Amino acid sequence: MTTPPSSALADLEERTRRHVWSEGPLEQEMLSGHLEGWFLRFLVGMTGARDVLEIGMFTGYSALAMAEELPDGGRVVACEVDDSVADFARACFAASPVGDRIDVRVGPAADTLARAARAGESFDLVFVDADKPGYARYLDLLLTTDLLRPGGLIAVDNTLLQGEPYCGATTPNGRAIASFNEAVAADPRLEQVLIPLRDGVTLIRRARVREQPS
Ligand SMILES: C[S@@+](CC[C@H](N)C(=O)[O-])C[C@H]1O[C@@H](n2cnc3c(N)ncnc32)[C@H](O)[C@@H]1O
């Protein structure tokens, strides 16, 4: 059994479920939820992260879950392209005692990341959960700037994409994730582990393991 969510998270989930997502690309199923929320909390706690970056916030479940685990002074910078869902999330954060730890940045995440890199910001933990075709670009930005601190961890959501990368990709998102997974696996700068949690979460870090000389 997984520890129950806080009342703020339970409320956020309920508000997301009650909302009518009739038009546009957003739908309530995007919310990560209880199990993944606690998994992300554990990542924050185990890595001792103070500065967390989220790429793809939606109504804010994962951002708030991670914020609940942060030490005092910690923050989550949460990137979201959709204005109205960003407002929805802000209203939910206002009802949480740790909501002020979340800095919502609205706009295409690649632009937000480039701006943050130019401003010298850096992060201990990054959760990637936005548009699947954008994943390769986000990883590249994280690895070619100082956005990811030395020893930092990246968690990437939906890397199983309902089995498409393994059973044959039939959708644009499936093809994007299949190609992302192959690129990560072939990149000698990286070490990764794909965890079959919900729709798959891959943990990625800069390579540390060295072959022992024989
Ligand atoms: C799967 S949802 C995120 C779920 C969220 N992490 C949670 O735990 O509930 C993906 C979100 O990424 C946002 N998104 C899509 N493309 C984006 C982009 N280019 N930049 C920033 N956000 C983007 C979508 O608007 C959507 O809200």
PDB file of C-alpha atoms and ligand atoms in Angstrom:
ATOM      1  CA  MET A   1       0.000   0.000   0.000  1.00  0.00           C
ATOM      2  CA  THR A   2       1.248   3.459  -0.888  1.00  0.00           C
ATOM      3  CA  THR A   3       0.981   6.231   1.715  1.00  0.00           C
ATOM      4  CA  PRO A   4      -2.159   8.312   1.078  1.00  0.00           C
ATOM      5  CA  PRO A   5      -1.789  11.694  -0.636  1.00  0.00           C
ATOM      6  CA  SER A   6      -2.020  14.980   1.265  1.00  0.00           C
ATOM      7  CA  SER A   7      -5.420  16.644   1.349  1.00  0.00           C
ATOM      8  CA  ALA A   8      -4.107  19.340  -1.055  1.00  0.00           C
ATOM      9  CA  LEU A   9      -3.126  16.679  -3.602  1.00  0.00           C
ATOM     10  CA  ALA A  10      -6.378  14.756  -3.171  1.00  0.00           C
ATOM     11  CA  ASP A  11      -8.254  18.015  -3.699  1.00  0.00           C
ATOM     12  CA  LEU A  12      -6.196  18.889  -6.795  1.00  0.00           C
ATOM     13  CA  GLU A  13      -6.944  15.464  -8.276  1.00  0.00           C
ATOM     14  CA  GLU A  14     -10.655  15.816  -7.532  1.00  0.00           C
ATOM     15  CA  ARG A  15     -10.780  19.310  -9.087  1.00  0.00           C
ATOM     16  CA  THR A  16      -8.996  17.980 -12.178  1.00  0.00           C
ATOM     17  CA  ARG A  17     -11.524  15.130 -12.448  1.00  0.00           C
ATOM     18  CA  ARG A  18     -14.534  17.452 -12.034  1.00  0.00           C
ATOM     19  CA  HIS A  19     -13.286  19.970 -14.619  1.00  0.00           C
ATOM     20  CA  VAL A  20     -14.780  19.677 -18.103  1.00  0.00           C
ATOM     21  CA  TRP A  21     -11.843  19.174 -20.505  1.00  0.00           C
ATOM     22  CA  SER A  22     -14.008  19.422 -23.587  1.00  0.00           C
ATOM     23  CA  GLU A  23     -11.767  21.183 -26.085  1.00  0.00           C
ATOM     24  CA  GLY A  24      -8.102  21.137 -26.964  1.00  0.00           C
ATOM     25  CA  PRO A  25      -5.322  18.687 -26.259  1.00  0.00           C
ATOM     26  CA  LEU A  26      -5.650  18.544 -22.457  1.00  0.00           C
ATOM     27  CA  GLU A  27      -7.463  15.710 -20.681  1.00  0.00           C
ATOM     28  CA  GLN A  28      -7.759  14.577 -17.085  1.00  0.00           C
ATOM     29  CA  GLU A  29      -5.835  11.353 -17.827  1.00  0.00           C
ATOM     30  CA  MET A  30      -2.681  13.473 -18.125  1.00  0.00           C
ATOM     31  CA  LEU A  31      -2.524  13.789 -14.339  1.00  0.00           C
ATOM     32  CA  SER A  32       0.238  11.572 -12.955  1.00  0.00           C
ATOM     33  CA  GLY A  33      -1.499  10.737  -9.673  1.00  0.00           C
ATOM     34  CA  HIS A  34      -0.990   9.015  -6.363  1.00  0.00           C
ATOM     35  CA  LEU A  35       1.559   6.275  -7.156  1.00  0.00           C
ATOM     36  CA  GLU A  36       3.816   8.346  -9.382  1.00  0.00           C
ATOM     37  CA  GLY A  37       3.444  11.336  -7.077  1.00  0.00           C
ATOM     38  CA  TRP A  38       4.864   9.336  -4.184  1.00  0.00           C
ATOM     39  CA  PHE A  39       7.580   7.903  -6.414  1.00  0.00           C
ATOM     40  CA  LEU A  40       8.647  11.455  -7.310  1.00  0.00           C
ATOM     41  CA  ARG A  41       8.532  12.475  -3.652  1.00  0.00           C
ATOM     42  CA  PHE A  42      10.905   9.613  -2.882  1.00  0.00           C
ATOM     43  CA  LEU A  43      13.252  10.782  -5.656  1.00  0.00           C
ATOM     44  CA  VAL A  44      13.322  14.285  -4.147  1.00  0.00           C
ATOM     45  CA  GLY A  45      13.968  12.872  -0.684  1.00  0.00           C
ATOM     46  CA  MET A  46      16.586  10.287  -1.743  1.00  0.00           C
ATOM     47  CA  THR A  47      18.559  12.734  -3.899  1.00  0.00           C
ATOM     48  CA  GLY A  48      18.338  15.551  -1.325  1.00  0.00           C
ATOM     49  CA  ALA A  49      17.140  17.839  -4.134  1.00  0.00           C
ATOM     50  CA  ARG A  50      16.561  21.517  -3.332  1.00  0.00           C
ATOM     51  CA  ASP A  51      15.991  22.785  -6.852  1.00  0.00           C
ATOM     52  CA  VAL A  52      13.615  20.802  -9.046  1.00  0.00           C
ATOM     53  CA  LEU A  53      12.620  21.475 -12.652  1.00  0.00           C
ATOM     54  CA  GLU A  54       9.408  20.104 -14.107  1.00  0.00           C
ATOM     55  CA  ILE A  55       8.814  20.164 -17.864  1.00  0.00           C
ATOM     56  CA  GLY A  56       5.059  19.715 -18.383  1.00  0.00           C
ATOM     57  CA  MET A  57       2.962  20.682 -15.347  1.00  0.00           C
ATOM     58  CA  PHE A  58      -0.716  20.279 -16.386  1.00  0.00           C
ATOM     59  CA  THR A  59      -2.861  20.876 -13.245  1.00  0.00           C
ATOM     60  CA  GLY A  60       0.185  20.514 -11.013  1.00  0.00           C
ATOM     61  CA  TYR A  61      -0.086  17.111  -9.340  1.00  0.00           C
ATOM     62  CA  SER A  62       3.554  16.076  -9.758  1.00  0.00           C
ATOM     63  CA  ALA A  63       4.848  19.608  -9.083  1.00  0.00           C
ATOM     64  CA  LEU A  64       2.935  19.772  -5.799  1.00  0.00           C
ATOM     65  CA  ALA A  65       3.923  16.221  -4.817  1.00  0.00           C
ATOM     66  CA  MET A  66       7.613  17.083  -5.279  1.00  0.00           C
ATOM     67  CA  ALA A  67       7.187  20.437  -3.498  1.00  0.00           C
ATOM     68  CA  GLU A  68       5.770  18.619  -0.463  1.00  0.00           C
ATOM     69  CA  GLU A  69       9.052  16.727  -0.086  1.00  0.00           C
ATOM     70  CA  LEU A  70      11.409  19.696  -0.490  1.00  0.00           C
ATOM     71  CA  PRO A  71      13.374  21.123   2.414  1.00  0.00           C
ATOM     72  CA  ASP A  72      12.690  24.711   3.486  1.00  0.00           C
ATOM     73  CA  GLY A  73      14.048  27.031   0.803  1.00  0.00           C
ATOM     74  CA  GLY A  74      13.609  24.407  -1.916  1.00  0.00           C
ATOM     75  CA  ARG A  75      11.675  25.167  -5.090  1.00  0.00           C
ATOM     76  CA  VAL A  76      10.051  23.590  -8.105  1.00  0.00           C
ATOM     77  CA  VAL A  77      10.239  25.524 -11.362  1.00  0.00           C
ATOM     78  CA  ALA A  78       7.279  24.170 -13.340  1.00  0.00           C
ATOM     79  CA  CYS A  79       7.065  24.746 -17.114  1.00  0.00           C
ATOM     80  CA  GLU A  80       3.671  24.763 -18.821  1.00  0.00           C
ATOM     81  CA  VAL A  81       2.700  26.002 -22.272  1.00  0.00           C
ATOM     82  CA  ASP A  82      -1.050  26.349 -21.655  1.00  0.00           C
ATOM     83  CA  ASP A  83      -2.121  29.570 -19.907  1.00  0.00           C
ATOM     84  CA  SER A  84      -5.461  28.356 -18.627  1.00  0.00           C
ATOM     85  CA  VAL A  85      -4.188  25.125 -17.087  1.00  0.00           C
ATOM     86  CA  ALA A  86      -1.368  27.125 -15.499  1.00  0.00           C
ATOM     87  CA  ASP A  87      -4.020  29.320 -13.832  1.00  0.00           C
ATOM     88  CA  PHE A  88      -5.903  26.193 -12.753  1.00  0.00           C
ATOM     89  CA  ALA A  89      -2.726  24.822 -11.128  1.00  0.00           C
ATOM     90  CA  ARG A  90      -1.906  28.129  -9.433  1.00  0.00           C
ATOM     91  CA  ALA A  91      -5.356  28.133  -7.799  1.00  0.00           C
ATOM     92  CA  CYS A  92      -4.706  24.600  -6.477  1.00  0.00           C
ATOM     93  CA  PHE A  93      -1.230  25.558  -5.214  1.00  0.00           C
ATOM     94  CA  ALA A  94      -2.733  28.505  -3.329  1.00  0.00           C
ATOM     95  CA  ALA A  95      -4.694  25.983  -1.236  1.00  0.00           C
ATOM     96  CA  SER A  96      -1.525  24.138  -0.166  1.00  0.00           C
ATOM     97  CA  PRO A  97       0.841  25.179   2.630  1.00  0.00           C
ATOM     98  CA  VAL A  98       3.785  24.516   0.275  1.00  0.00           C
ATOM     99  CA  GLY A  99       2.248  26.011  -2.873  1.00  0.00           C
ATOM    100  CA  ASP A 100       4.586  29.010  -2.685  1.00  0.00           C
ATOM    101  CA  ARG A 101       7.523  26.690  -3.394  1.00  0.00           C
ATOM    102  CA  ILE A 102       6.301  26.307  -6.980  1.00  0.00           C
ATOM    103  CA  ASP A 103       7.365  28.860  -9.586  1.00  0.00           C
ATOM    104  CA  VAL A 104       5.087  28.421 -12.628  1.00  0.00           C
ATOM    105  CA  ARG A 105       6.616  29.541 -15.940  1.00  0.00           C
ATOM    106  CA  VAL A 106       4.256  29.707 -18.884  1.00  0.00           C
ATOM    107  CA  GLY A 107       5.513  29.262 -22.443  1.00  0.00           C
ATOM    108  CA  PRO A 108       7.146  26.633 -24.641  1.00  0.00           C
ATOM    109  CA  ALA A 109       9.468  24.697 -22.316  1.00  0.00           C
ATOM    110  CA  ALA A 110      12.451  24.874 -24.689  1.00  0.00           C
ATOM    111  CA  ASP A 111      12.326  28.688 -24.471  1.00  0.00           C
ATOM    112  CA  THR A 112      11.894  28.621 -20.692  1.00  0.00           C
ATOM    113  CA  LEU A 113      14.868  26.251 -20.354  1.00  0.00           C
ATOM    114  CA  ALA A 114      17.061  28.370 -22.629  1.00  0.00           C
ATOM    115  CA  ARG A 115      16.199  31.461 -20.574  1.00  0.00           C
ATOM    116  CA  ALA A 116      16.905  29.651 -17.293  1.00  0.00           C
ATOM    117  CA  ALA A 117      20.267  28.442 -18.634  1.00  0.00           C
ATOM    118  CA  ARG A 118      21.214  31.981 -19.691  1.00  0.00           C
ATOM    119  CA  ALA A 119      20.262  33.217 -16.222  1.00  0.00           C
ATOM    120  CA  GLY A 120      22.625  30.640 -14.657  1.00  0.00           C
ATOM    121  CA  GLU A 121      19.904  28.541 -12.992  1.00  0.00           C
ATOM    122  CA  SER A 122      20.602  24.890 -12.228  1.00  0.00           C
ATOM    123  CA  PHE A 123      18.680  21.925 -10.824  1.00  0.00           C
ATOM    124  CA  ASP A 124      19.268  18.735  -8.832  1.00  0.00           C
ATOM    125  CA  LEU A 125      16.272  16.862 -10.247  1.00  0.00           C
ATOM    126  CA  VAL A 126      14.355  17.276 -13.507  1.00  0.00           C
ATOM    127  CA  PHE A 127      11.006  15.633 -14.274  1.00  0.00           C
ATOM    128  CA  VAL A 128      10.196  15.545 -18.008  1.00  0.00           C
ATOM    129  CA  ASP A 129       6.483  15.041 -18.744  1.00  0.00           C
ATOM    130  CA  ALA A 130       5.526  17.340 -21.648  1.00  0.00           C
ATOM    131  CA  ASP A 131       5.146  16.899 -25.432  1.00  0.00           C
ATOM    132  CA  LYS A 132       6.839  13.627 -26.431  1.00  0.00           C
ATOM    133  CA  PRO A 133       8.449  14.952 -29.662  1.00  0.00           C
ATOM    134  CA  GLY A 134      10.124  17.625 -27.493  1.00  0.00           C
ATOM    135  CA  TYR A 135      11.881  15.146 -25.192  1.00  0.00           C
ATOM    136  CA  ALA A 136      15.079  14.891 -27.276  1.00  0.00           C
ATOM    137  CA  ARG A 137      15.417  18.685 -27.320  1.00  0.00           C
ATOM    138  CA  TYR A 138      14.868  18.945 -23.552  1.00  0.00           C
ATOM    139  CA  LEU A 139      17.490  16.281 -22.868  1.00  0.00           C
ATOM    140  CA  ASP A 140      19.932  18.022 -25.168  1.00  0.00           C
ATOM    141  CA  LEU A 141      19.370  21.355 -23.392  1.00  0.00           C
ATOM    142  CA  LEU A 142      19.871  19.711 -20.006  1.00  0.00           C
ATOM    143  CA  LEU A 143      23.122  18.049 -21.060  1.00  0.00           C
ATOM    144  CA  THR A 144      24.697  20.868 -23.067  1.00  0.00           C
ATOM    145  CA  THR A 145      24.103  23.648 -20.512  1.00  0.00           C
ATOM    146  CA  ASP A 146      24.619  23.855 -16.747  1.00  0.00           C
ATOM    147  CA  LEU A 147      20.881  23.333 -16.093  1.00  0.00           C
ATOM    148  CA  LEU A 148      21.552  19.853 -14.648  1.00  0.00           C
ATOM    149  CA  ARG A 149      23.920  20.093 -11.701  1.00  0.00           C
ATOM    150  CA  PRO A 150      26.794  17.618 -11.406  1.00  0.00           C
ATOM    151  CA  GLY A 151      25.279  14.452  -9.894  1.00  0.00           C
ATOM    152  CA  GLY A 152      21.806  15.579 -10.993  1.00  0.00           C
ATOM    153  CA  LEU A 153      19.030  13.168 -11.936  1.00  0.00           C
ATOM    154  CA  ILE A 154      16.514  13.304 -14.794  1.00  0.00           C
ATOM    155  CA  ALA A 155      13.229  11.356 -14.588  1.00  0.00           C
ATOM    156  CA  VAL A 156      11.390  10.990 -17.906  1.00  0.00           C
ATOM    157  CA  ASP A 157       7.732   9.961 -17.971  1.00  0.00           C
ATOM    158  CA  ASN A 158       5.864   7.768 -20.502  1.00  0.00           C
ATOM    159  CA  THR A 159       8.927   5.942 -21.817  1.00  0.00           C
ATOM    160  CA  LEU A 160       6.834   2.764 -22.197  1.00  0.00           C
ATOM    161  CA  LEU A 161       4.140   4.743 -24.096  1.00  0.00           C
ATOM    162  CA  GLN A 162       1.572   1.959 -23.802  1.00  0.00           C
ATOM    163  CA  GLY A 163       4.085  -0.554 -25.197  1.00  0.00           C
ATOM    164  CA  GLU A 164       4.536   1.175 -28.545  1.00  0.00           C
ATOM    165  CA  PRO A 165       8.343   1.407 -28.439  1.00  0.00           C
ATOM    166  CA  TYR A 166       8.506  -2.405 -28.061  1.00  0.00           C
ATOM    167  CA  CYS A 167       5.476  -3.661 -29.971  1.00  0.00           C
ATOM    168  CA  GLY A 168       5.889  -1.311 -32.933  1.00  0.00           C
ATOM    169  CA  ALA A 169       5.202   2.421 -32.809  1.00  0.00           C
ATOM    170  CA  THR A 170       2.022   3.402 -34.617  1.00  0.00           C
ATOM    171  CA  THR A 171       1.544   6.998 -33.443  1.00  0.00           C
ATOM    172  CA  PRO A 172       3.711  10.147 -33.586  1.00  0.00           C
ATOM    173  CA  ASN A 173       4.157  10.005 -29.805  1.00  0.00           C
ATOM    174  CA  GLY A 174       5.078   6.304 -29.986  1.00  0.00           C
ATOM    175  CA  ARG A 175       7.673   7.007 -32.667  1.00  0.00           C
ATOM    176  CA  ALA A 176       9.060   9.967 -30.700  1.00  0.00           C
ATOM    177  CA  ILE A 177       9.473   7.875 -27.558  1.00  0.00           C
ATOM    178  CA  ALA A 178      10.940   4.905 -29.458  1.00  0.00           C
ATOM    179  CA  SER A 179      13.557   7.159 -31.007  1.00  0.00           C
ATOM    180  CA  PHE A 180      14.188   8.954 -27.684  1.00  0.00           C
ATOM    181  CA  ASN A 181      14.724   5.632 -25.876  1.00  0.00           C
ATOM    182  CA  GLU A 182      17.152   4.435 -28.576  1.00  0.00           C
ATOM    183  CA  ALA A 183      19.105   7.707 -28.467  1.00  0.00           C
ATOM    184  CA  VAL A 184      19.406   7.560 -24.672  1.00  0.00           C
ATOM    185  CA  ALA A 185      20.517   3.917 -24.747  1.00  0.00           C
ATOM    186  CA  ALA A 186      23.178   4.686 -27.378  1.00  0.00           C
ATOM    187  CA  ASP A 187      24.535   7.809 -25.650  1.00  0.00           C
ATOM    188  CA  PRO A 188      27.842   7.028 -23.910  1.00  0.00           C
ATOM    189  CA  ARG A 189      27.461  10.149 -21.742  1.00  0.00           C
ATOM    190  CA  LEU A 190      24.465   8.591 -19.966  1.00  0.00           C
ATOM    191  CA  GLU A 191      23.384   5.790 -17.660  1.00  0.00           C
ATOM    192  CA  GLN A 192      19.690   4.991 -17.403  1.00  0.00           C
ATOM    193  CA  VAL A 193      17.173   2.605 -15.909  1.00  0.00           C
ATOM    194  CA  LEU A 194      13.643   2.216 -17.271  1.00  0.00           C
ATOM    195  CA  ILE A 195      11.174   1.495 -14.464  1.00  0.00           C
ATOM    196  CA  PRO A 196       7.822  -0.044 -15.490  1.00  0.00           C
ATOM    197  CA  LEU A 197       5.848   2.313 -13.243  1.00  0.00           C
ATOM    198  CA  ARG A 198       2.520   3.300 -14.843  1.00  0.00           C
ATOM    199  CA  ASP A 199       3.443   4.250 -18.430  1.00  0.00           C
ATOM    200  CA  GLY A 200       7.188   3.894 -17.769  1.00  0.00           C
ATOM    201  CA  VAL A 201       9.639   6.244 -16.072  1.00  0.00           C
ATOM    202  CA  THR A 202      13.289   6.334 -17.150  1.00  0.00           C
ATOM    203  CA  LEU A 203      15.859   7.641 -14.689  1.00  0.00           C
ATOM    204  CA  ILE A 204      18.868   9.161 -16.433  1.00  0.00           C
ATOM    205  CA  ARG A 205      22.155  10.466 -15.078  1.00  0.00           C
ATOM    206  CA  ARG A 206      25.528  11.376 -16.502  1.00  0.00           C
ATOM    207  CA  ALA A 207      27.656   8.230 -16.810  1.00  0.00           C
ATOM    208  CA  ARG A 208      29.623   7.254 -13.707  1.00  0.00           C
ATOM    209  CA  VAL A 209      30.336   3.545 -14.184  1.00  0.00           C
ATOM    210  CA  ARG A 210      33.764   2.949 -15.707  1.00  0.00           C
ATOM    211  CA  GLU A 211      34.934  -0.349 -17.182  1.00  0.00           C
ATOM    212  CA  GLN A 212      37.611  -1.886 -14.964  1.00  0.00           C
ATOM    213  CA  PRO A 213      40.885  -2.488 -16.839  1.00  0.00           C
ATOM    214  CA  SER A 214      41.449  -6.255 -17.272  1.00  0.00           C
TER     215      SER A 214
HETATM  216  C1  LIG B   1       1.148  14.783 -19.281  1.00  0.00           C
HETATM  217  S1  LIG B   1       0.818  16.438 -18.918  1.00  0.00           S
HETATM  218  C2  LIG B   1       1.765  16.718 -17.458  1.00  0.00           C
HETATM  219  C3  LIG B   1       1.212  16.009 -16.246  1.00  0.00           C
HETATM  220  C4  LIG B   1       1.767  16.523 -14.956  1.00  0.00           C
HETATM  221  N1  LIG B   1       3.201  16.353 -14.891  1.00  0.00           N
HETATM  222  C5  LIG B   1       1.089  15.814 -13.796  1.00  0.00           C
HETATM  223  O1  LIG B   1       1.750  15.141 -13.026  1.00  0.00           O
HETATM  224  O2  LIG B   1      -0.121  15.913 -13.647  1.00  0.00           O
HETATM  225  C6  LIG B   1       1.739  17.295 -20.142  1.00  0.00           C
HETATM  226  C7  LIG B   1       1.666  18.819 -20.024  1.00  0.00           C
HETATM  227  O3  LIG B   1       2.729  19.360 -20.821  1.00  0.00           O
HETATM  228  C8  LIG B   1       2.264  20.541 -21.405  1.00  0.00           C
HETATM  229  N2  LIG B   1       3.077  20.829 -22.591  1.00  0.00           N
HETATM  230  C9  LIG B   1       2.967  20.289 -23.835  1.00  0.00           C
HETATM  231  N3  LIG B   1       3.877  20.819 -24.646  1.00  0.00           N
HETATM  232  C10 LIG B   1       4.590  21.709 -23.918  1.00  0.00           C
HETATM  233  C11 LIG B   1       5.668  22.580 -24.208  1.00  0.00           C
HETATM  234  N4  LIG B   1       6.196  22.648 -25.432  1.00  0.00           N
HETATM  235  N5  LIG B   1       6.150  23.351 -23.212  1.00  0.00           N
HETATM  236  C12 LIG B   1       5.611  23.291 -21.963  1.00  0.00           C
HETATM  237  N6  LIG B   1       4.592  22.486 -21.634  1.00  0.00           N
HETATM  238  C13 LIG B   1       4.082  21.706 -22.592  1.00  0.00           C
HETATM  239  C14 LIG B   1       0.802  20.262 -21.743  1.00  0.00           C
HETATM  240  O4  LIG B   1       0.076  21.461 -21.913  1.00  0.00           O
HETATM  241  C15 LIG B   1       0.374  19.424 -20.527  1.00  0.00           C
HETATM  242  O5  LIG B   1      -0.210  20.247 -19.557  1.00  0.00           O
END
